[in-house]
């Protein structure tokens, strides 16, 4: 069973976004871009590097460059349980 996004964020995962530039197999002078997003662990980024390895092994368009950013959405210290709720009319 996979974890929910909230459970992943509490375990230290953050949203990683990568923009990959690659060359067309038949038109080597043409650069295209591809955007990839997933929850990943910094600083090792195992999911991102697994995707890059997949790209190199299975896809024909050679990578030109990869730019990525990582953002932790919440940290365990920011999470708190709500015991009650007050409504003001």
PDB file of N, CA and C in Angstrom:
ATOM      1  N   UNK A   1       0.840  -1.180   0.000  1.00  0.00           N
ATOM      2  CA  UNK A   1       0.000   0.000   0.000  1.00  0.00           C
ATOM      3  C   UNK A   1       0.887   1.246   0.000  1.00  0.00           C
ATOM      4  N   UNK A   2       0.604   2.177  -0.879  1.00  0.00           N
ATOM      5  CA  UNK A   2       1.425   3.374  -0.969  1.00  0.00           C
ATOM      6  C   UNK A   2       0.976   4.403   0.065  1.00  0.00           C
ATOM      7  N   UNK A   3       1.902   5.269   0.408  1.00  0.00           N
ATOM      8  CA  UNK A   3       1.617   6.308   1.398  1.00  0.00           C
ATOM      9  C   UNK A   3       0.872   7.465   0.745  1.00  0.00           C
ATOM     10  N   UNK A   4       0.107   8.187   1.556  1.00  0.00           N
ATOM     11  CA  UNK A   4      -0.553   9.392   1.065  1.00  0.00           C
ATOM     12  C   UNK A   4       0.499  10.507   0.948  1.00  0.00           C
ATOM     13  N   UNK A   5       0.131  11.575   0.237  1.00  0.00           N
ATOM     14  CA  UNK A   5       1.057  12.694   0.076  1.00  0.00           C
ATOM     15  C   UNK A   5       1.421  13.310   1.425  1.00  0.00           C
ATOM     16  N   UNK A   6       0.458  13.397   2.331  1.00  0.00           N
ATOM     17  CA  UNK A   6       0.724  13.975   3.655  1.00  0.00           C
ATOM     18  C   UNK A   6       1.710  13.113   4.423  1.00  0.00           C
ATOM     19  N   UNK A   7       1.536  11.791   4.391  1.00  0.00           N
ATOM     20  CA  UNK A   7       2.471  10.893   5.077  1.00  0.00           C
ATOM     21  C   UNK A   7       3.869  11.008   4.485  1.00  0.00           C
ATOM     22  N   UNK A   8       3.957  11.130   3.173  1.00  0.00           N
ATOM     23  CA  UNK A   8       5.266  11.282   2.537  1.00  0.00           C
ATOM     24  C   UNK A   8       5.941  12.582   2.971  1.00  0.00           C
ATOM     25  N   UNK A   9       5.160  13.679   3.027  1.00  0.00           N
ATOM     26  CA  UNK A   9       5.739  14.957   3.443  1.00  0.00           C
ATOM     27  C   UNK A   9       6.207  14.906   4.894  1.00  0.00           C
ATOM     28  N   UNK A  10       5.474  14.209   5.753  1.00  0.00           N
ATOM     29  CA  UNK A  10       5.891  14.070   7.155  1.00  0.00           C
ATOM     30  C   UNK A  10       7.141  13.220   7.282  1.00  0.00           C
ATOM     31  N   UNK A  11       7.378  12.328   6.323  1.00  0.00           N
ATOM     32  CA  UNK A  11       8.584  11.495   6.321  1.00  0.00           C
ATOM     33  C   UNK A  11       9.780  12.210   5.707  1.00  0.00           C
ATOM     34  N   UNK A  12       9.611  13.466   5.289  1.00  0.00           N
ATOM     35  CA  UNK A  12      10.727  14.239   4.768  1.00  0.00           C
ATOM     36  C   UNK A  12      10.735  14.424   3.260  1.00  0.00           C
ATOM     37  N   UNK A  13       9.769  13.855   2.568  1.00  0.00           N
ATOM     38  CA  UNK A  13       9.706  14.019   1.118  1.00  0.00           C
ATOM     39  C   UNK A  13       9.266  15.435   0.781  1.00  0.00           C
ATOM     40  N   UNK A  14       9.692  15.913  -0.370  1.00  0.00           N
ATOM     41  CA  UNK A  14       9.267  17.204  -0.869  1.00  0.00           C
ATOM     42  C   UNK A  14       8.981  17.094  -2.354  1.00  0.00           C
ATOM     43  N   UNK A  15       8.312  18.085  -2.891  1.00  0.00           N
ATOM     44  CA  UNK A  15       7.966  18.078  -4.304  1.00  0.00           C
ATOM     45  C   UNK A  15       9.190  18.472  -5.120  1.00  0.00           C
ATOM     46  N   UNK A  16       9.615  17.585  -6.003  1.00  0.00           N
ATOM     47  CA  UNK A  16      10.746  17.832  -6.877  1.00  0.00           C
ATOM     48  C   UNK A  16      10.221  18.033  -8.293  1.00  0.00           C
ATOM     49  N   UNK A  17      10.628  19.126  -8.909  1.00  0.00           N
ATOM     50  CA  UNK A  17      10.249  19.435 -10.275  1.00  0.00           C
ATOM     51  C   UNK A  17      11.509  19.529 -11.109  1.00  0.00           C
ATOM     52  N   UNK A  18      11.543  18.783 -12.212  1.00  0.00           N
ATOM     53  CA  UNK A  18      12.708  18.791 -13.101  1.00  0.00           C
ATOM     54  C   UNK A  18      12.269  19.169 -14.501  1.00  0.00           C
ATOM     55  N   UNK A  19      13.040  20.042 -15.131  1.00  0.00           N
ATOM     56  CA  UNK A  19      12.824  20.375 -16.532  1.00  0.00           C
ATOM     57  C   UNK A  19      14.001  19.803 -17.305  1.00  0.00           C
ATOM     58  N   UNK A  20      13.683  18.898 -18.210  1.00  0.00           N
ATOM     59  CA  UNK A  20      14.711  18.190 -18.969  1.00  0.00           C
ATOM     60  C   UNK A  20      14.693  18.674 -20.414  1.00  0.00           C
ATOM     61  N   UNK A  21      15.852  19.053 -20.908  1.00  0.00           N
ATOM     62  CA  UNK A  21      16.001  19.420 -22.306  1.00  0.00           C
ATOM     63  C   UNK A  21      16.655  18.259 -23.023  1.00  0.00           C
ATOM     64  N   UNK A  22      16.086  17.894 -24.157  1.00  0.00           N
ATOM     65  CA  UNK A  22      16.616  16.747 -24.901  1.00  0.00           C
ATOM     66  C   UNK A  22      16.583  17.048 -26.396  1.00  0.00           C
ATOM     67  N   UNK A  23      17.413  16.321 -27.125  1.00  0.00           N
ATOM     68  CA  UNK A  23      17.493  16.490 -28.574  1.00  0.00           C
ATOM     69  C   UNK A  23      16.589  15.475 -29.259  1.00  0.00           C
ATOM     70  N   UNK A  24      15.949  15.889 -30.318  1.00  0.00           N
ATOM     71  CA  UNK A  24      15.125  14.994 -31.114  1.00  0.00           C
ATOM     72  C   UNK A  24      16.032  13.961 -31.797  1.00  0.00           C
ATOM     73  N   UNK A  25      15.631  12.692 -31.839  1.00  0.00           N
ATOM     74  CA  UNK A  25      16.483  11.673 -32.459  1.00  0.00           C
ATOM     75  C   UNK A  25      16.767  11.960 -33.941  1.00  0.00           C
ATOM     76  N   UNK A  26      15.776  12.422 -34.687  1.00  0.00           N
ATOM     77  CA  UNK A  26      15.954  12.660 -36.115  1.00  0.00           C
ATOM     78  C   UNK A  26      16.439  14.072 -36.445  1.00  0.00           C
ATOM     79  N   UNK A  27      16.275  14.997 -35.510  1.00  0.00           N
ATOM     80  CA  UNK A  27      16.662  16.389 -35.730  1.00  0.00           C
ATOM     81  C   UNK A  27      17.527  16.834 -34.550  1.00  0.00           C
ATOM     82  N   UNK A  28      18.808  16.564 -34.619  1.00  0.00           N
ATOM     83  CA  UNK A  28      19.714  16.799 -33.500  1.00  0.00           C
ATOM     84  C   UNK A  28      19.872  18.275 -33.130  1.00  0.00           C
ATOM     85  N   UNK A  29      19.503  19.177 -34.018  1.00  0.00           N
ATOM     86  CA  UNK A  29      19.621  20.607 -33.702  1.00  0.00           C
ATOM     87  C   UNK A  29      18.402  21.150 -32.976  1.00  0.00           C
ATOM     88  N   UNK A  30      17.365  20.335 -32.831  1.00  0.00           N
ATOM     89  CA  UNK A  30      16.129  20.776 -32.179  1.00  0.00           C
ATOM     90  C   UNK A  30      16.143  20.340 -30.713  1.00  0.00           C
ATOM     91  N   UNK A  31      15.932  21.296 -29.807  1.00  0.00           N
ATOM     92  CA  UNK A  31      15.832  20.995 -28.374  1.00  0.00           C
ATOM     93  C   UNK A  31      14.364  21.044 -27.965  1.00  0.00           C
ATOM     94  N   UNK A  32      13.926  20.032 -27.262  1.00  0.00           N
ATOM     95  CA  UNK A  32      12.584  19.999 -26.673  1.00  0.00           C
ATOM     96  C   UNK A  32      12.722  19.980 -25.168  1.00  0.00           C
ATOM     97  N   UNK A  33      11.636  20.296 -24.472  1.00  0.00           N
ATOM     98  CA  UNK A  33      11.671  20.232 -23.009  1.00  0.00           C
ATOM     99  C   UNK A  33      10.575  19.304 -22.513  1.00  0.00           C
ATOM    100  N   UNK A  34      10.843  18.715 -21.364  1.00  0.00           N
ATOM    101  CA  UNK A  34       9.909  17.806 -20.704  1.00  0.00           C
ATOM    102  C   UNK A  34       9.940  18.137 -19.221  1.00  0.00           C
ATOM    103  N   UNK A  35       8.771  18.274 -18.591  1.00  0.00           N
ATOM    104  CA  UNK A  35       8.692  18.594 -17.157  1.00  0.00           C
ATOM    105  C   UNK A  35       8.241  17.353 -16.405  1.00  0.00           C
ATOM    106  N   UNK A  36       8.971  17.019 -15.344  1.00  0.00           N
ATOM    107  CA  UNK A  36       8.705  15.850 -14.506  1.00  0.00           C
ATOM    108  C   UNK A  36       8.527  16.316 -13.075  1.00  0.00           C
ATOM    109  N   UNK A  37       7.516  15.776 -12.361  1.00  0.00           N
ATOM    110  CA  UNK A  37       7.295  16.098 -10.947  1.00  0.00           C
ATOM    111  C   UNK A  37       6.997  14.831 -10.176  1.00  0.00           C
ATOM    112  N   UNK A  38       7.539  14.753  -8.967  1.00  0.00           N
ATOM    113  CA  UNK A  38       7.245  13.651  -8.066  1.00  0.00           C
ATOM    114  C   UNK A  38       7.740  14.041  -6.677  1.00  0.00           C
ATOM    115  N   UNK A  39       7.266  13.329  -5.675  1.00  0.00           N
ATOM    116  CA  UNK A  39       7.771  13.529  -4.317  1.00  0.00           C
ATOM    117  C   UNK A  39       9.056  12.737  -4.166  1.00  0.00           C
ATOM    118  N   UNK A  40      10.112  13.407  -3.690  1.00  0.00           N
ATOM    119  CA  UNK A  40      11.432  12.796  -3.623  1.00  0.00           C
ATOM    120  C   UNK A  40      12.156  13.272  -2.368  1.00  0.00           C
ATOM    121  N   UNK A  41      13.203  12.555  -2.002  1.00  0.00           N
ATOM    122  CA  UNK A  41      13.999  12.869  -0.817  1.00  0.00           C
ATOM    123  C   UNK A  41      15.274  13.607  -1.191  1.00  0.00           C
ATOM    124  N   UNK A  42      15.459  14.797  -0.641  1.00  0.00           N
ATOM    125  CA  UNK A  42      16.705  15.538  -0.820  1.00  0.00           C
ATOM    126  C   UNK A  42      17.708  15.046   0.220  1.00  0.00           C
ATOM    127  N   UNK A  43      18.961  15.054   0.024  1.00  0.00           N
ATOM    128  CA  UNK A  43      19.718  15.542  -1.117  1.00  0.00           C
ATOM    129  C   UNK A  43      20.070  14.449  -2.137  1.00  0.00           C
ATOM    130  N   UNK A  44      19.622  13.216  -1.945  1.00  0.00           N
ATOM    131  CA  UNK A  44      20.007  12.129  -2.843  1.00  0.00           C
ATOM    132  C   UNK A  44      19.125  12.009  -4.084  1.00  0.00           C
ATOM    133  N   UNK A  45      17.867  12.405  -3.996  1.00  0.00           N
ATOM    134  CA  UNK A  45      16.911  12.381  -5.101  1.00  0.00           C
ATOM    135  C   UNK A  45      16.867  11.027  -5.815  1.00  0.00           C
ATOM    136  N   UNK A  46      16.524   9.940  -5.107  1.00  0.00           N
ATOM    137  CA  UNK A  46      16.535   8.620  -5.744  1.00  0.00           C
ATOM    138  C   UNK A  46      15.526   8.475  -6.878  1.00  0.00           C
ATOM    139  N   UNK A  47      14.349   9.062  -6.766  1.00  0.00           N
ATOM    140  CA  UNK A  47      13.348   8.930  -7.832  1.00  0.00           C
ATOM    141  C   UNK A  47      13.755   9.709  -9.079  1.00  0.00           C
ATOM    142  N   UNK A  48      14.298  10.901  -8.887  1.00  0.00           N
ATOM    143  CA  UNK A  48      14.731  11.706 -10.027  1.00  0.00           C
ATOM    144  C   UNK A  48      15.845  10.995 -10.789  1.00  0.00           C
ATOM    145  N   UNK A  49      16.857  10.510 -10.078  1.00  0.00           N
ATOM    146  CA  UNK A  49      17.971   9.852 -10.754  1.00  0.00           C
ATOM    147  C   UNK A  49      17.556   8.513 -11.365  1.00  0.00           C
ATOM    148  N   UNK A  50      16.574   7.831 -10.773  1.00  0.00           N
ATOM    149  CA  UNK A  50      16.054   6.609 -11.383  1.00  0.00           C
ATOM    150  C   UNK A  50      15.345   6.946 -12.697  1.00  0.00           C
ATOM    151  N   UNK A  51      14.605   8.062 -12.728  1.00  0.00           N
ATOM    152  CA  UNK A  51      13.946   8.465 -13.960  1.00  0.00           C
ATOM    153  C   UNK A  51      14.961   8.857 -15.030  1.00  0.00           C
ATOM    154  N   UNK A  52      16.024   9.557 -14.638  1.00  0.00           N
ATOM    155  CA  UNK A  52      17.067   9.925 -15.604  1.00  0.00           C
ATOM    156  C   UNK A  52      17.747   8.674 -16.153  1.00  0.00           C
ATOM    157  N   UNK A  53      18.019   7.687 -15.298  1.00  0.00           N
ATOM    158  CA  UNK A  53      18.599   6.425 -15.764  1.00  0.00           C
ATOM    159  C   UNK A  53      17.654   5.708 -16.723  1.00  0.00           C
ATOM    160  N   UNK A  54      16.343   5.715 -16.419  1.00  0.00           N
ATOM    161  CA  UNK A  54      15.351   5.130 -17.316  1.00  0.00           C
ATOM    162  C   UNK A  54      15.384   5.840 -18.665  1.00  0.00           C
ATOM    163  N   UNK A  55      15.428   7.170 -18.631  1.00  0.00           N
ATOM    164  CA  UNK A  55      15.445   7.952 -19.863  1.00  0.00           C
ATOM    165  C   UNK A  55      16.644   7.550 -20.726  1.00  0.00           C
ATOM    166  N   UNK A  56      17.830   7.488 -20.110  1.00  0.00           N
ATOM    167  CA  UNK A  56      19.041   7.159 -20.861  1.00  0.00           C
ATOM    168  C   UNK A  56      18.987   5.748 -21.440  1.00  0.00           C
ATOM    169  N   UNK A  57      18.376   4.810 -20.702  1.00  0.00           N
ATOM    170  CA  UNK A  57      18.353   3.419 -21.143  1.00  0.00           C
ATOM    171  C   UNK A  57      17.259   3.130 -22.171  1.00  0.00           C
ATOM    172  N   UNK A  58      16.112   3.760 -22.053  1.00  0.00           N
ATOM    173  CA  UNK A  58      14.948   3.361 -22.850  1.00  0.00           C
ATOM    174  C   UNK A  58      14.514   4.342 -23.940  1.00  0.00           C
ATOM    175  N   UNK A  59      14.832   5.622 -23.810  1.00  0.00           N
ATOM    176  CA  UNK A  59      14.333   6.613 -24.758  1.00  0.00           C
ATOM    177  C   UNK A  59      15.414   7.024 -25.751  1.00  0.00           C
ATOM    178  N   UNK A  60      14.992   7.372 -26.944  1.00  0.00           N
ATOM    179  CA  UNK A  60      15.942   7.680 -28.019  1.00  0.00           C
ATOM    180  C   UNK A  60      16.507   9.094 -27.959  1.00  0.00           C
ATOM    181  N   UNK A  61      15.753  10.033 -27.438  1.00  0.00           N
ATOM    182  CA  UNK A  61      16.210  11.418 -27.407  1.00  0.00           C
ATOM    183  C   UNK A  61      17.262  11.638 -26.336  1.00  0.00           C
ATOM    184  N   UNK A  62      18.522  11.921 -26.728  1.00  0.00           N
ATOM    185  CA  UNK A  62      19.567  12.128 -25.719  1.00  0.00           C
ATOM    186  C   UNK A  62      19.344  13.407 -24.918  1.00  0.00           C
ATOM    187  N   UNK A  63      19.603  13.327 -23.623  1.00  0.00           N
ATOM    188  CA  UNK A  63      19.445  14.487 -22.742  1.00  0.00           C
ATOM    189  C   UNK A  63      20.524  15.528 -23.034  1.00  0.00           C
ATOM    190  N   UNK A  64      20.099  16.767 -23.053  1.00  0.00           N
ATOM    191  CA  UNK A  64      21.027  17.886 -23.201  1.00  0.00           C
ATOM    192  C   UNK A  64      21.372  18.452 -21.825  1.00  0.00           C
ATOM    193  N   UNK A  65      20.329  18.704 -21.007  1.00  0.00           N
ATOM    194  CA  UNK A  65      20.550  19.236 -19.663  1.00  0.00           C
ATOM    195  C   UNK A  65      19.300  19.009 -18.819  1.00  0.00           C
ATOM    196  N   UNK A  66      19.497  19.084 -17.504  1.00  0.00           N
ATOM    197  CA  UNK A  66      18.400  18.908 -16.548  1.00  0.00           C
ATOM    198  C   UNK A  66      18.523  20.007 -15.500  1.00  0.00           C
ATOM    199  N   UNK A  67      17.422  20.728 -15.268  1.00  0.00           N
ATOM    200  CA  UNK A  67      17.338  21.709 -14.177  1.00  0.00           C
ATOM    201  C   UNK A  67      16.254  21.223 -13.234  1.00  0.00           C
ATOM    202  N   UNK A  68      16.524  21.307 -11.937  1.00  0.00           N
ATOM    203  CA  UNK A  68      15.491  20.853 -11.006  1.00  0.00           C
ATOM    204  C   UNK A  68      15.476  21.713  -9.759  1.00  0.00           C
ATOM    205  N   UNK A  69      14.326  21.672  -9.092  1.00  0.00           N
ATOM    206  CA  UNK A  69      14.148  22.379  -7.833  1.00  0.00           C
ATOM    207  C   UNK A  69      13.410  21.454  -6.872  1.00  0.00           C
ATOM    208  N   UNK A  70      13.592  21.695  -5.594  1.00  0.00           N
ATOM    209  CA  UNK A  70      12.984  20.844  -4.567  1.00  0.00           C
ATOM    210  C   UNK A  70      12.375  21.746  -3.500  1.00  0.00           C
ATOM    211  N   UNK A  71      11.176  21.432  -3.097  1.00  0.00           N
ATOM    212  CA  UNK A  71      10.489  22.235  -2.071  1.00  0.00           C
ATOM    213  C   UNK A  71       9.799  21.319  -1.084  1.00  0.00           C
ATOM    214  N   UNK A  72      10.201  21.432   0.180  1.00  0.00           N
ATOM    215  CA  UNK A  72       9.479  20.714   1.235  1.00  0.00           C
ATOM    216  C   UNK A  72       8.218  21.491   1.533  1.00  0.00           C
ATOM    217  N   UNK A  73       7.103  20.825   1.469  1.00  0.00           N
ATOM    218  CA  UNK A  73       5.829  21.496   1.686  1.00  0.00           C
ATOM    219  C   UNK A  73       5.582  21.738   3.176  1.00  0.00           C
ATOM    220  N   UNK A  74       5.760  20.703   3.973  1.00  0.00           N
ATOM    221  CA  UNK A  74       5.619  20.843   5.421  1.00  0.00           C
ATOM    222  C   UNK A  74       6.728  20.039   6.082  1.00  0.00           C
ATOM    223  N   UNK A  75       6.996  20.353   7.316  1.00  0.00           N
ATOM    224  CA  UNK A  75       7.955  19.576   8.098  1.00  0.00           C
ATOM    225  C   UNK A  75       7.239  19.039   9.318  1.00  0.00           C
ATOM    226  N   UNK A  76       7.785  18.008   9.961  1.00  0.00           N
ATOM    227  CA  UNK A  76       7.105  17.454  11.126  1.00  0.00           C
ATOM    228  C   UNK A  76       6.816  18.482  12.216  1.00  0.00           C
ATOM    229  N   UNK A  77       7.653  19.505  12.368  1.00  0.00           N
ATOM    230  CA  UNK A  77       7.421  20.525  13.374  1.00  0.00           C
ATOM    231  C   UNK A  77       6.241  21.430  13.063  1.00  0.00           C
ATOM    232  N   UNK A  78       5.854  21.511  11.793  1.00  0.00           N
ATOM    233  CA  UNK A  78       4.736  22.358  11.398  1.00  0.00           C
ATOM    234  C   UNK A  78       3.401  21.645  11.505  1.00  0.00           C
ATOM    235  N   UNK A  79       3.402  20.347  11.622  1.00  0.00           N
ATOM    236  CA  UNK A  79       2.172  19.564  11.670  1.00  0.00           C
ATOM    237  C   UNK A  79       1.662  19.533  13.102  1.00  0.00           C
ATOM    238  N   UNK A  80       0.385  19.793  13.295  1.00  0.00           N
ATOM    239  CA  UNK A  80      -0.189  19.688  14.634  1.00  0.00           C
ATOM    240  C   UNK A  80      -1.605  19.149  14.532  1.00  0.00           C
ATOM    241  N   UNK A  81      -1.986  18.425  15.526  1.00  0.00           N
ATOM    242  CA  UNK A  81      -3.317  17.829  15.561  1.00  0.00           C
ATOM    243  C   UNK A  81      -4.324  18.853  16.057  1.00  0.00           C
ATOM    244  N   UNK A  82      -5.475  18.908  15.416  1.00  0.00           N
ATOM    245  CA  UNK A  82      -6.534  19.818  15.831  1.00  0.00           C
ATOM    246  C   UNK A  82      -7.486  19.055  16.741  1.00  0.00           C
ATOM    247  N   UNK A  83      -7.648  19.562  17.966  1.00  0.00           N
ATOM    248  CA  UNK A  83      -8.506  18.904  18.942  1.00  0.00           C
ATOM    249  C   UNK A  83      -9.938  19.438  18.863  1.00  0.00           C
ATOM    250  N   UNK A  84     -10.097  20.678  18.588  1.00  0.00           N
ATOM    251  CA  UNK A  84     -11.431  21.269  18.550  1.00  0.00           C
ATOM    252  C   UNK A  84     -11.527  22.324  17.488  1.00  0.00           C
ATOM    253  N   UNK A  85     -12.731  22.821  17.294  1.00  0.00           N
ATOM    254  CA  UNK A  85     -12.973  23.851  16.304  1.00  0.00           C
ATOM    255  C   UNK A  85     -14.008  24.817  16.851  1.00  0.00           C
ATOM    256  N   UNK A  86     -13.714  26.116  16.684  1.00  0.00           N
ATOM    257  CA  UNK A  86     -14.645  27.137  17.118  1.00  0.00           C
ATOM    258  C   UNK A  86     -15.170  27.867  15.880  1.00  0.00           C
ATOM    259  N   UNK A  87     -16.468  28.085  15.848  1.00  0.00           N
ATOM    260  CA  UNK A  87     -17.075  28.816  14.751  1.00  0.00           C
ATOM    261  C   UNK A  87     -17.592  30.143  15.264  1.00  0.00           C
ATOM    262  N   UNK A  88     -17.271  31.181  14.558  1.00  0.00           N
ATOM    263  CA  UNK A  88     -17.740  32.517  14.902  1.00  0.00           C
ATOM    264  C   UNK A  88     -18.669  32.971  13.794  1.00  0.00           C
ATOM    265  N   UNK A  89     -19.899  33.352  14.186  1.00  0.00           N
ATOM    266  CA  UNK A  89     -20.891  33.751  13.176  1.00  0.00           C
ATOM    267  C   UNK A  89     -20.803  35.228  12.912  1.00  0.00           C
TER     268      UNK A  89
END
